[in-house]
XYZ file of C-alpha atoms in Angstrom:
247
model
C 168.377 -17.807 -131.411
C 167.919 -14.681 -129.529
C 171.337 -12.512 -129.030
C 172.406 -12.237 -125.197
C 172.399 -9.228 -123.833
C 176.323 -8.051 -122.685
C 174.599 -7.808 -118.679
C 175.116 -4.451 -116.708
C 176.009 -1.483 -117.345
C 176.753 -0.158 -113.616
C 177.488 3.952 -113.175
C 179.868 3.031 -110.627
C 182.669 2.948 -112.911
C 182.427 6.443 -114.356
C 181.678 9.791 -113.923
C 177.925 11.405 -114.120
C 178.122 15.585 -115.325
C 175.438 18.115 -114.715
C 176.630 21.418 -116.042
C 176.223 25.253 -115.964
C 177.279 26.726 -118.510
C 180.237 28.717 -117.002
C 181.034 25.299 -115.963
C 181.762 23.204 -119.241
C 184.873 24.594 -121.176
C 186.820 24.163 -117.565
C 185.928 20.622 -116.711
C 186.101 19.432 -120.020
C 190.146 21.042 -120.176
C 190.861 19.672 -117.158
C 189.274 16.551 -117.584
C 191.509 15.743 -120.860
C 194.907 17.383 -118.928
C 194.368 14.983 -116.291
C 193.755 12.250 -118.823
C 192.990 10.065 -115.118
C 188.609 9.927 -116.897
C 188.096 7.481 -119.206
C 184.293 7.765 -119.610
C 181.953 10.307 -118.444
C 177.759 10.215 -118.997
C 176.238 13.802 -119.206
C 172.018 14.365 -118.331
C 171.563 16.016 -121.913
C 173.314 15.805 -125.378
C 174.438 19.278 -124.284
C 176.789 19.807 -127.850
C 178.759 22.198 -126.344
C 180.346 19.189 -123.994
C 180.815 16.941 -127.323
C 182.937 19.511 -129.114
C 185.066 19.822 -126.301
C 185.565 16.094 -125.836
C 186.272 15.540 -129.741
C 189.023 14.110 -130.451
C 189.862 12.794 -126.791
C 189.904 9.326 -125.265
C 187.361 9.694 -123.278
C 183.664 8.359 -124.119
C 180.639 10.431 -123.743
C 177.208 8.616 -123.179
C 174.696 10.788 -124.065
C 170.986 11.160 -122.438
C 167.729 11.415 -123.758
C 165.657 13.784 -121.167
C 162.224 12.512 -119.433
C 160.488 15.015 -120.741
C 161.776 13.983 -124.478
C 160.731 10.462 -124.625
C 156.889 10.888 -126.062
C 158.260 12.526 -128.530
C 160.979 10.519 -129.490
C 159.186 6.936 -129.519
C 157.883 8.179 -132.919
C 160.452 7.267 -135.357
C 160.503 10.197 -137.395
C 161.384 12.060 -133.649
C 163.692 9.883 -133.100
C 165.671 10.089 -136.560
C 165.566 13.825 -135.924
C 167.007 13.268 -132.302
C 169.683 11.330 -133.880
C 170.699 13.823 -136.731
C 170.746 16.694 -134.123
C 172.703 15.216 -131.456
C 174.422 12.306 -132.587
C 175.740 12.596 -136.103
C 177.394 16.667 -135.762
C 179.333 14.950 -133.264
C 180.415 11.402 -133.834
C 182.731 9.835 -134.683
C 184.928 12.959 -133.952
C 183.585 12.165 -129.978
C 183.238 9.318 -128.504
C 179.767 8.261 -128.128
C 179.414 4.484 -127.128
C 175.485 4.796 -126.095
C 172.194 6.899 -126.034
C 170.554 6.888 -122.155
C 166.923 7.204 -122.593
C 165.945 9.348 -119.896
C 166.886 8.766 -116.389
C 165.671 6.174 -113.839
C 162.373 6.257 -115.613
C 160.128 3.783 -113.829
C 160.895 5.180 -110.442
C 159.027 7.988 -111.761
C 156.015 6.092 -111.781
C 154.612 8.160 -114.413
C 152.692 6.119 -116.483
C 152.965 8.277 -119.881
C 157.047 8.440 -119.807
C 156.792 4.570 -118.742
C 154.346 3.651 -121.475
C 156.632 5.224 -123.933
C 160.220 4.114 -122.997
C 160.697 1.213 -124.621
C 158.975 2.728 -127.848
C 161.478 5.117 -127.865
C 163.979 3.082 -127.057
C 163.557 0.957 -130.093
C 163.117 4.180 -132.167
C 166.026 5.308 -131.205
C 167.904 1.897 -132.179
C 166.149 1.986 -135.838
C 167.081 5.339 -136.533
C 170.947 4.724 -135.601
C 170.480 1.740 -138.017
C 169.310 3.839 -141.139
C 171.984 6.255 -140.009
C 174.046 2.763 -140.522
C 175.628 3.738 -136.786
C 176.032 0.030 -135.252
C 178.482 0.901 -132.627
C 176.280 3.007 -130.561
C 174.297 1.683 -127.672
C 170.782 2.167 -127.015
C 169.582 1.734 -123.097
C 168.361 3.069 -120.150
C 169.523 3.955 -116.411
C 167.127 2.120 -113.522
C 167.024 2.651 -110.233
C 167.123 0.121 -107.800
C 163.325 0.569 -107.648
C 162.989 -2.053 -110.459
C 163.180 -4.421 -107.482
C 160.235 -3.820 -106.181
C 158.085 -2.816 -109.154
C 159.738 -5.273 -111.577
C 156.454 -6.074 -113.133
C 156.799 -8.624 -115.707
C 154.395 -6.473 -118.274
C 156.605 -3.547 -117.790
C 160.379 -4.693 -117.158
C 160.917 -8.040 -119.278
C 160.287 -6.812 -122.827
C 162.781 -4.310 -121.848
C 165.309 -7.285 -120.492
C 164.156 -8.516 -124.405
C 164.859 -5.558 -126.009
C 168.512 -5.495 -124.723
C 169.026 -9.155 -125.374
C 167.819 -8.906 -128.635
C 170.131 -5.965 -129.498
C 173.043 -7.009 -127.743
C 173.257 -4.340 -125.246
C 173.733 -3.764 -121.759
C 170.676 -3.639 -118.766
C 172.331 -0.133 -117.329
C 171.811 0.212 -113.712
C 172.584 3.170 -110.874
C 173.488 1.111 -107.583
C 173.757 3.901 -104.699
C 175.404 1.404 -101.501
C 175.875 5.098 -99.861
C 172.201 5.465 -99.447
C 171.539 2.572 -97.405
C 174.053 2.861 -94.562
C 173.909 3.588 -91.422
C 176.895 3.579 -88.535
C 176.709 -0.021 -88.036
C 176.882 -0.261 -91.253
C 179.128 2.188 -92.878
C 182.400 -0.499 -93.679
C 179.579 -2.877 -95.535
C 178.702 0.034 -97.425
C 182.002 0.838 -98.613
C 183.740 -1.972 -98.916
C 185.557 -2.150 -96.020
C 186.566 -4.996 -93.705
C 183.159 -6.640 -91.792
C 181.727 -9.834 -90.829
C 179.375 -9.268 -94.078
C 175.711 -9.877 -94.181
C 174.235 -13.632 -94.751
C 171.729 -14.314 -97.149
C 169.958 -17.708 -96.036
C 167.540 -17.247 -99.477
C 171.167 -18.076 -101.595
C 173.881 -18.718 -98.735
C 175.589 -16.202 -99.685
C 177.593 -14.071 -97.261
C 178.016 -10.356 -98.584
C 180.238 -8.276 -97.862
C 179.665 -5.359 -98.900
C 176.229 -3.519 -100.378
C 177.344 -3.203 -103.814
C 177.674 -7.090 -104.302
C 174.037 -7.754 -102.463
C 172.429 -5.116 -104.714
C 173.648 -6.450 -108.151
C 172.506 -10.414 -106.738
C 169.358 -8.607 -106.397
C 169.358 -7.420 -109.488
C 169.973 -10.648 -110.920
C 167.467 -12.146 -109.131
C 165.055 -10.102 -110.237
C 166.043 -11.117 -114.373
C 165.663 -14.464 -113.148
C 162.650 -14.189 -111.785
C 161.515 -13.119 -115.308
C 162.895 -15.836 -117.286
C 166.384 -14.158 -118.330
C 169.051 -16.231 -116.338
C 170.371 -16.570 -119.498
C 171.547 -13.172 -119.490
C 175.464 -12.351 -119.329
C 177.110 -10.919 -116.272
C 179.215 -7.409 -117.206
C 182.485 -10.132 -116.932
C 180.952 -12.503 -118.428
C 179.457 -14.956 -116.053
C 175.596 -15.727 -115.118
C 173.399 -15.044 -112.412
C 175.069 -18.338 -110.342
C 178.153 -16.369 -109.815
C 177.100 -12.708 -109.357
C 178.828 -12.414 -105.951
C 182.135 -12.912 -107.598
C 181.891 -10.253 -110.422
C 182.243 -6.406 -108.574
C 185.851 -8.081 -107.105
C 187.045 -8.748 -110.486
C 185.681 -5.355 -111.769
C 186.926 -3.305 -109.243
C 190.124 -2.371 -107.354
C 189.046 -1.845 -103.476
């Protein structure tokens, strides 16, 4: 039987660094002083950010860049990618997962689309002959996947993550979408919430209508099988951002 995927990874719940250079020895010292960051995802594999997070608590997801992914869908690439950025640094920091590139099929650019999930499963072979089984291999979407979920395109990706266990990573932004009747929806603040009549559900804020969506979307596809990020299915999606987050 197939493996589940673990369900969302949502960037909600950490912290997303672009860098100068000037910039990275401060934030990265003040970052562990304040100890209050427990997991941080940078655009690059920039490996003057690992050193300084070596030896910390806090986790570093790493990113493949657009522009990289050709390239890296070739195995030998990939293995290269891996030995460069991945094994200087780890386990000394913290790397729970590879991002491979950013929000790639909002690009619609059909050569970086055409080549994600090659490299994506490059990627995931070359951490396996580099016997690395604790690092991640995914990718950041947009929340254009709703409208251009095309089965060709999104489900063997939704495969690819059940079949390696790993998490459908997502970038809600409820900010975007708001206007001044609806700023307290947007950030979860008190309102008389928005009703659904397609699943009677009454939402109250963006954040939970965006992930149903989401889910929808999988189930469309055939993957209602797929584990929430707490655990549950696509029946109880409404429930899950409560239990993950303190409002």
């Amino acid at each position: 039987m197939a493996k589940r995927c673990k369900g969302f990874l949502f960037w909600a719940g950490l912290v997303c660094l672009g860098f100068t250079q000037a910039d990275t020895h401060t934030f990265t010292t003040h970052t562990q002083d304040q100890k209050t960051i427990v997991r941080v995802k940078i655009f690059d594999a920039n490996p003057n950010i690992l050193r300084a997070f070596a030896n910390s608590d806090i986790s570093v997801t790493v990113t493949v860049a657009n522009s990289d992914i050709p390239a890296i869908s070739k195995l030998s690439a990939a293995v290269s990618w891996v030995a460069n950025n991945i094994l200087h640094f780890y386990p000394t920091a913290k790397i729970p997962r590879i991002a491979v590139g950013n929000e790639v099929i909002a690009t619609a650019d059909k050569t970086l689309i055409a080549h994600l999930l090659f490299a994506m499963k490059s990627l995931h072979a070359a951490l396996n002959l580099a016997e690395i089984s604790s690092i991640q291999v995914s990718t950041p979407h947009s929340l254009g996947i709703l409208s251009i979920s095309d089965r060709v395109i999104f489900a063997p990706i939704l495969e690819f993550h059940r079949q390696t266990n790993t998490p459908l990573m997502a970038c809600p932004y409820p900010f975007f979408g708001f206007t001044l009747n609806t700023l307290d929806y947007a950030l979860f603040k008190p309102n008389g919430g928005d009703f659904d009549h397609a699943t009677g559900m009454n939402y109250t804020n963006m954040f939970d209508a965006q992930l149903d969506a989401i889910y929808s979307v999988m189930k469309r596809l055939g993957y209602d099988d797929v584990d929430g990020g707490g655990g549950g299915h696509t029946h109880t999606a409404h429930t899950k951002p409560s239990s993950l987050f303190s409002r």
